[in-house]
Amino acid sequence: MRIGVIGTGRIGTIHANTLSRHRDVGSLILTDADASRAQELAHRLGETAAPGVDEIFRWGVDAVVITTATSAHAELIGRAARSGLPVFCEKPIALDLAGTLQAIGEVEAAGTVLQMGFQRRFDAGYTGARQAVRAGRLGRLHTVRAVTSDQTPPEAAWLPVSGGLFRDALIHDFDILRWVTGREVVEVYAAGSDAGPAMFRAAGDVDTGAALLTLDDGTLATVTATRLNGAGYDVRMELAGELDQIVVGLDDRTPIASTEPTGPPAADKPWTGFLERFAPAYEAELNAFVEVVRGERPNPCDGREALQALRVAEACELSRRERRPVRLAEIAGGAARALA
């Protein structure tokens, strides 16, 4: 199997390393807007560098992995679909619903595969939580609390093209909330704070956000995120039911300290970022993509799944701007499919 990797930045390098050592992947063709970066990575891995995207398609590949800037995702997904190629793409498909729907339409019209990069679906903790909920261990679920806190803020130049905190960071929480619980979000009420560094205000973004989500069975979920969590990178999900309560992301590296006399001590080596925290999940999702391309398993996260997470993010942005509850029915994109 020959795979083209478009984009060799931070996450593209991680994915190229995973694919290069995969037993079912014979070779890679790498390309990047920075040609020297792609060449350097190709040399290090013993793979081939292409001067541009055109060569990826002209030289012939069996599948494409897209890890470029978000602004290029939708066009590249469409191009791969028109070429009959299965695609793995980092989230999101696009920063707007129109671009997302157009790309999904091209994939569905071509009958090809689009697997989205929501790596938390491959994390052992979230997988265990999903199994516990689906098995009825918690009884009726009444409350979910999700946290995503970055230790270090992104570069100022990246903020205006990121889509904002809800579309960029919390979209992971919106996706995993649906996946773990098997329920759909029907209403949101969101707020944000730009009280931190001025670069967030300049970009029209917020550095901290929170939302109250109502699920279609009445379960209440809170999601919070910040770019400024000095203690470390903190991603958790608590699920409380009438019979039991569980938590994802609580271990000896969780950057939180108890004030109780008998509470656990602070982490000696707290998580510093998502690449470290979710390294096994990133590898697992690429292994799954290879299996999808080989016809050995169904697509674990297609474009329609990504669309639903984006719709929740769009609802939260609207709620934040207008300071009111927003029903998901107000957001374009159509009804969601039943969750497995």
mmCIF file with all atom_site columns, C-alpha atoms in Angstrom, residues 3 51 68 141 214 294 320 324:
data_model
loop_
_atom_site.group_PDB
_atom_site.id
_atom_site.type_symbol
_atom_site.label_atom_id
_atom_site.label_alt_id
_atom_site.label_comp_id
_atom_site.label_asym_id
_atom_site.label_entity_id
_atom_site.label_seq_id
_atom_site.pdbx_PDB_ins_code
_atom_site.Cartn_x
_atom_site.Cartn_y
_atom_site.Cartn_z
_atom_site.occupancy
_atom_site.B_iso_or_equiv
_atom_site.pdbx_formal_charge
_atom_site.auth_seq_id
_atom_site.auth_comp_id
_atom_site.auth_asym_id
_atom_site.auth_atom_id
_atom_site.pdbx_PDB_model_num
ATOM 1 C CA . ILE A 1 3   ? -0.049  6.421  1.004  1.00 0.00 ? 3   ILE A CA 1
ATOM 2 C CA . PRO A 1 51  ? 7.377   18.824 -4.775 1.00 0.00 ? 51  PRO A CA 1
ATOM 3 C CA . THR A 1 68  ? -2.460  20.562 6.251  1.00 0.00 ? 68  THR A CA 1
ATOM 4 C CA . LEU A 1 141 ? -26.929 8.803  33.119 1.00 0.00 ? 141 LEU A CA 1
ATOM 5 C CA . THR A 1 214 ? -28.800 19.230 27.072 1.00 0.00 ? 214 THR A CA 1
ATOM 6 C CA . ARG A 1 294 ? -7.852  -2.752 3.227  1.00 0.00 ? 294 ARG A CA 1
ATOM 7 C CA . ARG A 1 320 ? -21.892 32.952 23.122 1.00 0.00 ? 320 ARG A CA 1
ATOM 8 C CA . ARG A 1 324 ? -29.040 32.952 24.697 1.00 0.00 ? 324 ARG A CA 1
#
